[in-house]
Short mmCIF file of C-alpha atoms and ligand atoms in Angstrom, two decimals:
data_model
loop_
_atom_site.label_atom_id
_atom_site.label_comp_id
_atom_site.label_asym_id
_atom_site.label_seq_id
_atom_site.Cartn_x
_atom_site.Cartn_y
_atom_site.Cartn_z
CA MET A 82 120.65 36.84 225.09
CA ALA A 83 122.30 40.23 224.27
CA LYS A 84 124.09 42.64 226.44
CA VAL A 85 122.17 45.82 226.53
CA LYS A 86 124.45 48.56 226.08
CA LYS A 87 123.78 51.91 226.27
CA ALA A 88 125.07 54.92 225.02
CA PHE A 89 124.29 58.22 225.09
CA PHE A 90 123.30 60.26 221.47
CA CYS A 91 123.04 63.92 220.48
CA ASN A 92 119.28 63.82 219.67
CA ASN A 93 120.46 67.10 217.43
CA CYS A 94 123.00 65.83 214.69
CA GLY A 95 123.22 61.71 216.71
CA TYR A 96 126.02 62.33 217.27
CA GLU A 97 126.90 59.13 219.26
CA SER A 98 129.29 58.34 222.91
CA ALA A 99 130.23 56.13 225.27
CA LYS A 100 129.99 58.77 228.31
CA TRP A 101 127.52 61.72 228.56
CA LEU A 102 128.87 65.41 227.36
CA GLY A 103 126.74 68.53 228.51
CA GLN A 104 128.72 70.11 224.77
CA CYS A 105 127.32 67.45 221.44
CA PRO A 106 131.02 67.92 219.99
CA SER A 107 130.00 67.24 216.54
CA CYS A 108 127.16 69.91 215.83
CA GLY A 109 128.23 72.39 218.77
CA GLN A 110 125.11 72.28 221.02
CA TRP A 111 124.53 72.49 224.81
CA ASN A 112 122.18 69.52 227.08
CA THR A 113 121.43 67.70 223.92
CA MET A 114 123.12 64.14 224.56
CA VAL A 115 120.64 61.24 225.74
CA GLU A 116 120.68 58.13 226.75
CA GLU A 117 120.38 55.33 225.50
CA VAL A 118 119.19 51.68 225.44
CA ILE A 119 121.00 50.23 221.79
CA GLN A 120 120.63 45.90 221.79
CA LYS A 121 123.88 44.71 220.25
CA GLY A 122 122.59 41.31 218.96
CA ASP A 123 122.10 38.97 216.36
CA GLY A 124 119.37 41.73 215.15
CA PRO A 125 120.18 44.60 212.68
CA THR A 126 120.74 48.01 215.14
CA SER A 127 121.45 50.85 214.51
CA LYS A 128 124.67 50.28 213.13
CA SER A 129 122.87 48.76 210.38
CA ALA A 130 121.83 52.62 208.69
CA THR A 131 123.03 51.56 205.28
CA PHE A 132 121.70 50.04 202.77
CA SER A 133 124.05 46.97 202.04
CA PRO A 134 122.47 44.51 199.26
CA GLN A 135 123.66 40.94 200.01
CA SER A 136 124.37 40.40 195.97
CA ALA A 137 126.32 43.59 195.13
CA HIS A 138 129.66 43.53 193.06
CA PRO A 139 132.38 46.40 191.03
CA VAL A 140 130.64 46.91 187.82
CA LYS A 141 132.19 48.68 184.82
CA LEU A 142 130.08 52.70 184.60
CA SER A 143 130.08 51.79 180.61
CA GLU A 144 128.66 48.64 181.58
CA ILE A 145 125.80 50.37 183.03
CA LYS A 146 122.28 49.65 181.21
CA GLY A 147 121.08 52.46 180.57
CA ASP A 148 117.34 50.98 181.74
CA MET A 149 118.65 50.14 185.03
CA ALA A 150 119.88 53.49 185.83
CA GLU A 151 116.79 54.97 187.85
CA GLU A 152 113.15 55.17 186.98
CA ARG A 153 110.37 58.01 187.85
CA LEU A 154 107.40 57.95 189.02
CA LEU A 155 105.33 61.18 187.76
CA LEU A 156 102.87 62.18 190.30
CA SER A 157 100.56 64.39 188.80
CA ALA A 158 101.03 66.54 191.55
CA GLY A 159 102.99 68.96 188.88
CA GLU A 160 104.75 71.16 191.54
CA PHE A 161 105.41 68.11 193.34
CA ASP A 162 107.54 66.09 191.51
CA ARG A 163 109.35 69.79 188.90
CA VAL A 164 110.51 70.07 192.78
CA LEU A 165 112.23 65.68 193.15
CA GLY A 166 113.74 66.43 189.87
CA GLY A 167 110.22 65.03 187.67
CA GLY A 168 108.78 62.65 189.32
CA ILE A 169 110.04 60.30 191.73
CA VAL A 170 112.71 57.51 191.83
CA LYS A 171 111.67 54.29 192.44
CA GLY A 172 113.56 52.76 195.58
CA SER A 173 113.85 55.81 196.83
CA LEU A 174 113.27 57.52 200.05
CA VAL A 175 111.73 60.45 200.49
CA LEU A 176 111.93 63.07 203.64
CA ILE A 177 109.56 66.31 204.01
CA GLY A 178 110.43 67.57 207.04
CA GLY A 179 109.00 70.43 208.67
CA GLU A 180 107.51 71.63 212.44
CA PRO A 181 103.90 70.34 213.26
CA GLY A 182 100.61 72.12 211.80
CA ILE A 183 101.91 73.65 208.49
CA GLY A 184 100.69 70.63 206.86
CA LYS A 185 103.07 67.45 205.66
CA SER A 186 99.90 64.82 205.88
CA THR A 187 97.86 67.61 204.69
CA LEU A 188 100.10 67.55 201.58
CA SER A 189 100.99 63.87 201.68
CA LEU A 190 97.96 61.91 201.56
CA GLN A 191 97.48 65.17 198.71
CA ILE A 192 99.98 62.97 196.12
CA PRO A 193 97.59 59.78 195.80
CA LEU A 194 94.77 61.97 196.23
CA SER A 195 95.17 63.94 192.86
CA CYS A 196 97.07 60.55 191.15
CA ASP A 197 94.76 58.54 189.66
CA GLY A 198 95.09 55.05 189.95
CA LEU A 199 98.56 55.20 192.04
CA ARG A 200 97.89 52.11 194.79
CA THR A 201 99.68 54.27 197.20
CA LEU A 202 99.27 52.80 200.76
CA TYR A 203 99.54 55.65 203.09
CA VAL A 204 100.34 54.37 207.20
CA SER A 205 99.38 56.99 210.41
CA GLY A 206 100.75 56.34 212.94
CA GLU A 207 99.11 59.86 214.65
CA GLU A 208 95.63 59.98 213.32
CA SER A 209 93.33 57.54 212.96
CA SER A 210 91.52 55.53 209.26
CA ARG A 211 88.36 57.50 210.09
CA GLN A 212 90.58 61.54 210.53
CA ILE A 213 92.47 60.53 207.93
CA LYS A 214 88.73 58.97 206.09
CA MET A 215 87.32 62.81 206.80
CA ARG A 216 90.37 64.42 205.59
CA ALA A 217 90.41 62.90 202.41
CA ASP A 218 86.71 63.59 202.61
CA ARG A 219 87.67 68.05 202.26
CA LEU A 220 90.48 67.23 200.18
CA GLY A 221 88.32 65.56 197.26
CA GLY A 222 90.03 63.75 194.12
CA GLU A 223 90.65 59.80 193.62
CA GLN A 224 90.23 57.11 197.28
CA GLU A 225 89.75 54.00 194.86
CA ASN A 226 93.19 53.33 194.91
CA VAL A 227 94.16 54.89 198.55
CA THR A 228 94.41 52.02 201.14
CA VAL A 229 95.39 53.90 204.89
CA LEU A 230 96.90 52.09 207.89
CA SER A 231 96.65 53.31 211.53
CA GLU A 232 99.50 51.94 212.88
CA THR A 233 102.35 52.83 214.57
CA SER A 234 104.97 48.95 214.53
CA LEU A 235 107.35 48.95 212.29
CA GLU A 236 107.80 45.13 211.40
CA ASN A 237 103.96 45.21 211.01
CA ILE A 238 104.00 47.88 208.70
CA LEU A 239 106.89 46.28 206.40
CA ASP A 240 104.24 42.04 207.00
CA GLN A 241 101.31 45.23 205.38
CA ALA A 242 103.00 46.62 203.15
CA LYS A 243 105.00 43.79 201.79
CA ALA A 244 101.36 42.44 201.06
CA LEU A 245 99.41 44.56 199.56
CA ALA A 246 102.65 45.95 196.35
CA PRO A 247 101.58 49.22 196.71
CA GLN A 248 103.40 51.94 194.42
CA LEU A 249 104.18 54.17 196.77
CA LEU A 250 104.32 54.37 200.49
CA ILE A 251 104.31 57.20 202.96
CA ILE A 252 104.70 57.24 206.47
CA ASP A 253 103.50 59.50 208.84
CA SER A 254 105.37 60.68 210.60
CA ILE A 255 109.07 58.73 211.47
CA GLN A 256 109.17 59.56 214.76
CA THR A 257 105.06 57.78 215.60
CA ILE A 258 106.26 54.26 214.07
CA PHE A 259 108.47 51.98 216.45
CA SER A 260 111.40 48.72 215.55
CA GLN A 261 111.12 46.43 218.07
CA LEU A 262 114.99 45.68 217.42
CA VAL A 263 115.29 48.65 219.62
CA ASP A 264 113.97 49.20 222.89
CA SER A 265 113.93 52.21 223.81
CA SER A 266 110.91 54.54 223.29
CA ALA A 267 109.34 56.07 219.22
CA GLY A 268 111.18 58.91 218.54
CA SER A 269 114.64 58.60 220.50
CA VAL A 270 117.32 58.94 217.55
CA SER A 271 117.91 54.98 217.49
CA GLN A 272 114.40 54.31 217.07
CA VAL A 273 114.69 56.80 213.49
CA ARG A 274 118.27 55.98 212.72
CA GLU A 275 116.40 51.94 212.58
CA CYS A 276 113.31 52.64 211.48
CA ALA A 277 114.53 54.22 208.42
CA ALA A 278 117.46 52.51 207.74
CA SER A 279 114.46 49.43 207.20
CA LEU A 280 112.44 51.73 205.55
CA LEU A 281 115.45 52.39 203.09
CA ARG A 282 115.58 48.94 202.79
CA PHE A 283 112.39 47.60 201.68
CA ALA A 284 112.61 50.40 199.44
CA LYS A 285 115.64 49.93 197.60
CA GLU A 286 114.76 45.77 197.81
CA THR A 287 110.93 46.09 196.47
CA SER A 288 111.40 49.08 194.17
CA THR A 289 109.02 51.65 196.10
CA PRO A 290 108.97 54.65 196.97
CA VAL A 291 108.86 55.58 200.51
CA ILE A 292 108.42 59.21 201.78
CA ILE A 293 108.19 59.22 205.03
CA ILE A 294 107.49 62.44 207.33
CA GLY A 295 109.05 64.40 210.22
CA HIS A 296 109.14 66.49 212.16
CA ILE A 297 111.35 69.25 213.77
CA THR A 298 110.24 70.88 216.58
CA LYS A 299 111.76 73.61 217.93
CA ASP A 300 113.49 72.71 221.11
CA GLY A 301 114.85 69.90 219.51
CA THR A 302 113.78 67.90 221.78
CA ILE A 303 112.65 65.15 219.37
CA ALA A 304 115.13 64.03 217.38
CA GLY A 305 115.14 65.87 214.37
CA PRO A 306 115.20 64.81 210.61
CA LYS A 307 118.30 65.75 211.15
CA VAL A 308 119.65 62.18 211.76
CA LEU A 309 117.69 60.94 208.76
CA GLU A 310 118.96 63.61 206.58
CA HIS A 311 121.95 61.43 206.19
CA ILE A 312 120.18 57.96 205.65
CA VAL A 313 117.40 59.32 202.72
CA ASP A 314 117.78 60.26 199.12
CA VAL A 315 115.92 63.11 198.72
CA VAL A 316 115.51 65.51 201.86
CA LEU A 317 111.83 68.46 201.20
CA GLN A 318 111.34 70.92 203.64
CA PHE A 319 108.39 72.63 204.23
CA GLU A 320 107.20 75.85 205.86
CA GLY A 321 105.90 78.68 206.03
CA ASP A 322 104.60 80.94 209.27
CA THR A 323 101.58 78.76 210.13
CA ARG A 324 99.34 82.53 210.78
CA HIS A 325 100.11 82.54 207.01
CA SER A 326 98.11 80.75 204.23
CA PHE A 327 102.04 81.04 202.16
CA ARG A 328 103.25 77.51 202.01
CA ILE A 329 107.37 77.46 200.61
CA LEU A 330 108.36 73.88 199.37
CA ARG A 331 112.32 73.51 199.44
CA SER A 332 114.35 70.55 198.54
CA ILE A 333 117.38 70.83 200.97
CA LYS A 334 118.97 67.55 199.38
CA ASN A 335 118.44 65.91 196.65
CA ARG A 336 120.10 63.00 194.86
CA PHE A 337 118.71 62.62 191.26
CA GLY A 338 117.57 65.72 190.15
CA ALA A 339 119.07 69.79 191.52
CA SER A 340 118.20 71.00 195.05
CA ALA A 341 117.36 74.69 195.32
CA GLU A 342 114.15 73.40 193.90
CA LEU A 343 111.18 75.08 195.75
CA ALA A 344 107.46 75.12 194.50
CA VAL A 345 104.64 77.72 196.57
CA TYR A 346 101.14 76.23 197.70
CA GLU A 347 98.62 78.80 199.60
CA MET A 348 97.04 76.05 202.36
CA THR A 349 92.60 76.35 201.68
CA SER A 350 89.87 75.68 203.52
CA SER A 351 89.75 72.77 200.32
CA GLY A 352 93.88 71.85 201.77
CA LEU A 353 96.61 72.74 199.37
CA LYS A 354 97.20 74.29 196.60
CA GLU A 355 100.00 75.25 193.79
CA VAL A 356 100.81 79.07 193.14
CA LEU A 357 102.16 79.23 189.39
CA ASN A 358 102.75 82.35 189.57
CA PRO A 359 103.99 83.25 192.78
CA SER A 360 105.58 85.88 192.52
CA GLU A 361 102.16 88.04 192.33
CA MET A 362 101.26 87.06 196.44
CA PHE A 363 104.13 88.70 197.52
CA ILE A 364 103.47 91.78 195.86
CA SER A 365 100.70 93.35 197.89
CA THR A 366 97.61 94.84 195.44
CA HIS A 367 97.33 98.26 197.96
CA GLY A 368 97.02 100.27 194.42
CA GLU A 369 98.24 103.28 196.10
CA GLU A 370 101.66 103.91 196.52
CA LEU A 371 102.61 104.49 199.41
CA SER A 372 106.17 105.74 201.40
CA GLY A 373 108.50 103.19 202.16
CA CYS A 374 107.84 100.49 200.22
CA ALA A 375 110.39 99.26 197.35
CA VAL A 376 110.25 95.85 195.04
CA SER A 377 112.78 93.32 194.91
CA ALA A 378 113.93 91.08 191.96
CA THR A 379 115.18 87.92 194.58
CA LEU A 380 115.65 84.02 193.53
CA ASP A 381 115.34 80.87 195.11
CA GLY A 382 116.62 78.47 194.18
CA THR A 383 116.22 78.84 190.61
CA ARG A 384 113.14 81.04 191.02
CA PRO A 385 112.56 84.54 190.80
CA PHE A 386 110.76 86.75 192.89
CA LEU A 387 109.32 89.51 192.79
CA ILE A 388 108.78 90.70 196.60
CA GLU A 389 107.18 93.81 198.53
CA VAL A 390 110.12 94.93 201.00
CA GLN A 391 108.04 97.39 203.93
CA ALA A 392 109.70 99.92 205.90
CA LEU A 393 108.47 101.87 208.63
CA VAL A 394 111.20 104.39 210.23
CA SER A 395 110.27 107.07 212.99
CA THR A 396 111.21 108.81 215.78
CA ALA A 397 113.34 106.93 219.20
CA ALA A 398 110.63 107.53 221.52
CA TYR A 399 113.46 105.83 223.77
CA GLY A 400 116.50 106.04 224.65
CA THR A 401 117.60 103.09 222.70
CA PRO A 402 116.05 102.54 218.97
CA GLN A 403 114.35 99.66 218.60
CA ARG A 404 115.30 97.82 215.35
CA SER A 405 113.15 94.57 214.26
CA ALA A 406 112.96 92.81 211.55
CA THR A 407 110.02 90.15 209.93
CA GLY A 408 111.23 87.60 207.05
CA PHE A 409 114.29 88.95 206.75
CA ASP A 410 117.98 88.98 208.95
CA VAL A 411 117.87 91.47 211.43
CA ARG A 412 121.41 91.64 211.58
CA ARG A 413 121.74 92.12 208.00
CA MET A 414 119.75 94.91 208.53
CA ASN A 415 121.84 96.73 210.36
CA MET A 416 124.58 97.01 208.57
CA LEU A 417 122.65 98.22 206.04
CA LEU A 418 121.48 100.90 208.57
CA ALA A 419 125.89 101.47 209.62
CA VAL A 420 126.95 101.52 205.97
CA LEU A 421 123.69 104.24 205.09
CA GLU A 422 124.94 106.03 208.64
CA LYS A 423 129.02 105.91 207.23
CA ARG A 424 128.79 105.92 203.30
CA VAL A 425 125.81 107.73 203.45
CA GLY A 426 124.80 110.38 205.82
CA PHE A 427 122.38 109.85 206.73
CA LYS A 428 121.08 110.11 210.73
CA LEU A 429 119.51 107.35 211.60
CA SER A 430 121.29 106.43 215.40
CA ALA A 431 117.65 108.09 216.62
CA LYS A 432 114.90 106.31 214.60
CA ASP A 433 113.48 103.43 215.55
CA VAL A 434 113.51 101.24 211.86
CA PHE A 435 111.12 98.11 211.53
CA LEU A 436 111.33 95.57 208.59
CA ASN A 437 108.55 93.43 207.07
CA MET A 438 108.47 91.23 203.92
CA ALA A 439 105.30 91.27 202.37
CA GLY A 440 102.85 87.95 202.84
CA GLY A 441 105.16 86.16 205.17
CA ILE A 442 108.38 84.61 202.86
CA ARG A 443 111.35 84.06 204.92
CA VAL A 444 114.33 86.16 202.08
CA THR A 445 118.08 85.05 202.69
CA ASP A 446 119.01 86.25 198.93
CA PRO A 447 121.18 89.87 198.88
CA ALA A 448 120.21 90.63 195.85
CA CYS A 449 117.36 92.05 198.32
CA ASP A 450 119.27 94.65 199.66
CA LEU A 451 118.79 97.91 197.90
CA ALA A 452 115.23 97.05 197.60
CA ILE A 453 116.28 96.76 201.27
CA VAL A 454 117.68 100.79 201.58
CA ILE A 455 115.48 102.20 199.72
CA SER A 456 112.43 101.69 201.55
CA ILE A 457 113.75 102.65 204.51
CA LEU A 458 114.88 105.68 202.73
CA SER A 459 111.26 106.16 201.71
CA SER A 460 109.66 105.93 204.65
CA ASN A 461 112.21 108.44 206.96
CA PHE A 462 111.75 110.54 203.15
CA ASP A 463 108.34 109.99 203.13
CA VAL A 464 107.92 110.02 200.07
CA PRO A 465 106.75 107.28 197.50
CA VAL A 466 109.17 105.43 195.67
CA SER A 467 107.09 104.37 192.14
CA GLN A 468 105.62 100.74 191.61
CA LYS A 469 106.89 100.07 188.94
CA ILE A 470 110.32 99.99 190.06
CA ALA A 471 111.60 96.52 191.01
CA PHE A 472 115.71 96.35 192.50
CA ALA A 473 118.69 94.39 192.19
CA ALA A 474 121.45 93.96 194.44
CA GLU A 475 123.23 93.96 196.86
CA ILE A 476 125.16 96.17 198.79
CA GLY A 477 128.64 95.94 200.32
CA LEU A 478 130.16 97.04 203.32
CA SER A 479 132.07 100.51 201.34
CA GLY A 480 128.46 101.47 200.53
CA GLU A 481 129.19 100.24 196.46
CA VAL A 482 125.87 99.07 194.52
CA ARG A 483 127.33 95.02 193.60
CA PRO A 484 125.69 92.63 190.93
CA VAL A 485 124.39 90.08 191.70
CA SER A 486 124.30 86.45 190.19
CA GLN A 487 121.28 85.41 187.40
CA ILE A 488 120.06 88.76 187.24
CA GLU A 489 118.87 87.96 182.80
CA ARG A 490 115.91 85.87 185.02
CA ARG A 491 114.77 88.65 187.31
CA ILE A 492 114.82 91.16 185.20
CA ALA A 493 112.75 88.60 182.03
CA GLU A 494 110.62 88.39 185.47
CA ALA A 495 109.55 91.58 186.24
CA GLU A 496 109.54 92.83 182.73
CA LYS A 497 106.08 89.67 183.00
CA LEU A 498 104.76 91.15 185.54
CA GLY A 499 104.86 94.54 183.99
CA PHE A 500 107.81 97.08 185.53
CA GLU A 501 108.88 99.52 183.54
CA LYS A 502 112.63 100.02 185.57
CA ILE A 503 115.08 97.91 187.23
CA TYR A 504 117.88 98.78 188.88
CA ILE A 505 120.98 96.84 188.49
CA SER A 506 125.23 97.30 189.88
CA SER A 507 126.45 98.46 186.90
CA TYR A 508 128.57 95.80 187.58
CA ASN A 509 126.65 92.74 185.61
CA GLN A 510 127.49 91.39 183.02
CA LYS A 511 125.33 93.60 179.74
CA GLU A 512 122.90 90.78 179.55
CA GLU A 513 122.16 89.60 176.57
CA ARG A 514 119.62 90.23 174.84
CA GLN A 515 117.79 94.09 175.20
CA HIS A 516 114.95 94.22 176.88
CA LYS A 517 111.59 96.00 175.02
CA LYS A 518 109.74 96.95 178.46
CA ILE A 519 111.67 97.03 180.95
CA LYS A 520 114.41 99.98 181.20
CA VAL A 521 117.61 99.18 182.84
CA ILE A 522 119.43 101.19 185.54
CA ARG A 523 122.97 100.76 186.25
CA CYS A 524 124.04 102.28 189.09
CA SER A 525 127.17 101.82 190.97
CA THR A 526 126.69 103.56 194.25
CA ILE A 527 123.92 104.63 196.71
CA PRO A 528 123.86 108.63 195.85
CA GLN A 529 124.03 107.84 192.14
CA ILE A 530 120.42 106.15 193.12
CA VAL A 531 118.87 108.35 195.25
CA ARG A 532 119.44 111.06 193.57
CA ASP A 533 117.42 109.34 190.78
CA ILE A 534 114.52 108.17 192.66
CA PHE A 535 113.66 110.40 195.62
CA GLN A 536 114.46 113.86 193.51
CA SER A 537 112.56 112.63 190.63
CA GLU A 538 109.53 111.43 192.79
CA ALA A 539 109.66 114.84 194.95
CA GLY A 540 109.30 116.83 191.40
CA ARG A 541 106.52 114.92 190.15
P1 TYD B 31 99.06 69.13 208.61
O1 TYD B 31 98.89 68.46 207.78
O2 TYD B 31 98.09 68.23 209.42
O3 TYD B 31 99.96 69.36 209.64
P2 TYD B 31 101.33 68.55 209.97
O4 TYD B 31 101.54 67.43 209.12
O5 TYD B 31 102.12 68.85 209.48
O6 TYD B 31 101.66 68.72 212.32
O7 TYD B 31 97.66 70.61 208.06
C1 TYD B 31 98.02 71.19 209.81
C2 TYD B 31 96.86 72.10 208.87
O8 TYD B 31 96.41 72.65 207.83
C3 TYD B 31 96.48 73.00 209.95
O9 TYD B 31 95.47 73.87 211.13
C4 TYD B 31 94.05 73.04 209.45
C5 TYD B 31 95.45 73.00 208.04
N1 TYD B 31 93.60 72.76 206.87
C6 TYD B 31 93.58 73.87 206.15
O10 TYD B 31 93.80 74.91 205.95
N2 TYD B 31 92.90 73.02 205.29
C7 TYD B 31 92.64 71.86 204.86
O11 TYD B 31 92.46 71.28 204.10
C8 TYD B 31 93.73 71.06 205.02
C9 TYD B 31 93.11 69.39 205.44
C10 TYD B 31 94.64 70.81 206.76
MG1 MG B 32 100.33 65.38 211.24
#
């Protein structure tokens, strides 16, 4: 009998320690260390979390033939293939992470259903075969080549997968399956690690692409995909607000393509639909011009978006004014308010300020700053900004209007959507081509833009 050994794991990042610690030295989280039994015997242990082919030997780069390079499988799910960098690489392990209820199971079942003739094994540890059938009926598509298995034992899943030899294996979800070699419960750090390592071995040995689904919980009690991120080849994050219908699939890590690729989906009654023109969805269509709205030309990954920023400024009812932001970092908003107060001389300290990004999207692009400042001022003056104007610039602490990256793409997207003017920083390099339909206005300070917009708007 192998001696049973225990260790403590951080259930946020998977750090292993021989003794209990209040704070994880690796990720700095408090109270995340949990004790787990790890079997150190003959069988593979959690240490086997990396792939080691038996007959590996060094090869000169120049001697590696082209056909040894990655072979890709197109899944005929346009946007999904694009996020992966042009199809899924054979023998790769892809992790789709996301909060419960966001649509991971729907997305992963839709892939084989939309791909005609792709033999797929869909393993679910969460739903029964009948439930999967009901979902598949709702989603529509070709069901002939999709085999489902409702199972949680890793050993059985691998046996079945070897017998069936599918072209694609989907595991929903990694937290519900367990290996008999590890003595802790399903979803614990060592189980998740062991199962992922075994699936990686299966993927490399049989050249089958494997998609695994991982849950992220807000309090991090279940071993989140953080532990998995080191093991897998591709990490895709599925995010969005469950109260809105938009979902964003973002690649965070990709060993075979560009990371920071992104696809937008809309959740409908018959599953997820690709949104090919996301910009139009985040601009509200109220038609009339309202104060407090400004459109920002942002960029997420390599994809340009035009997003409507909405602000509401009102006199504070209580002593301490309220500041709240949805879809944007409230600290950055406070910084912008401080810049407006100190550098431009607008008194906003006795005002409540609320900020909202239309469509429930989260924006981190600093190019949004200028649109935020303009929407706040527009609400404050109660003067609407024309809906034909877009903004793309960062605001510095001294109130200067700073340049942003990839300005060409932002201008081109705004032009495509019929905007007539775009305000950018005068420090942005001169654009290479002339824009016919859109007027590019370069500014270096906020007062200059404010004069330009609000005086002409008020004078109309
Ligand atoms: P699901 O894929 O089960 O989420 P996850 O696997 O990430 O937990 O889907 C969750 C939500 O999607 C659920 O609340 C219902 C909704 N939904 C639709 O709106 N339309 C559909 O066609 C399907 C299948 C699900
Ligand atoms: Mg699910």
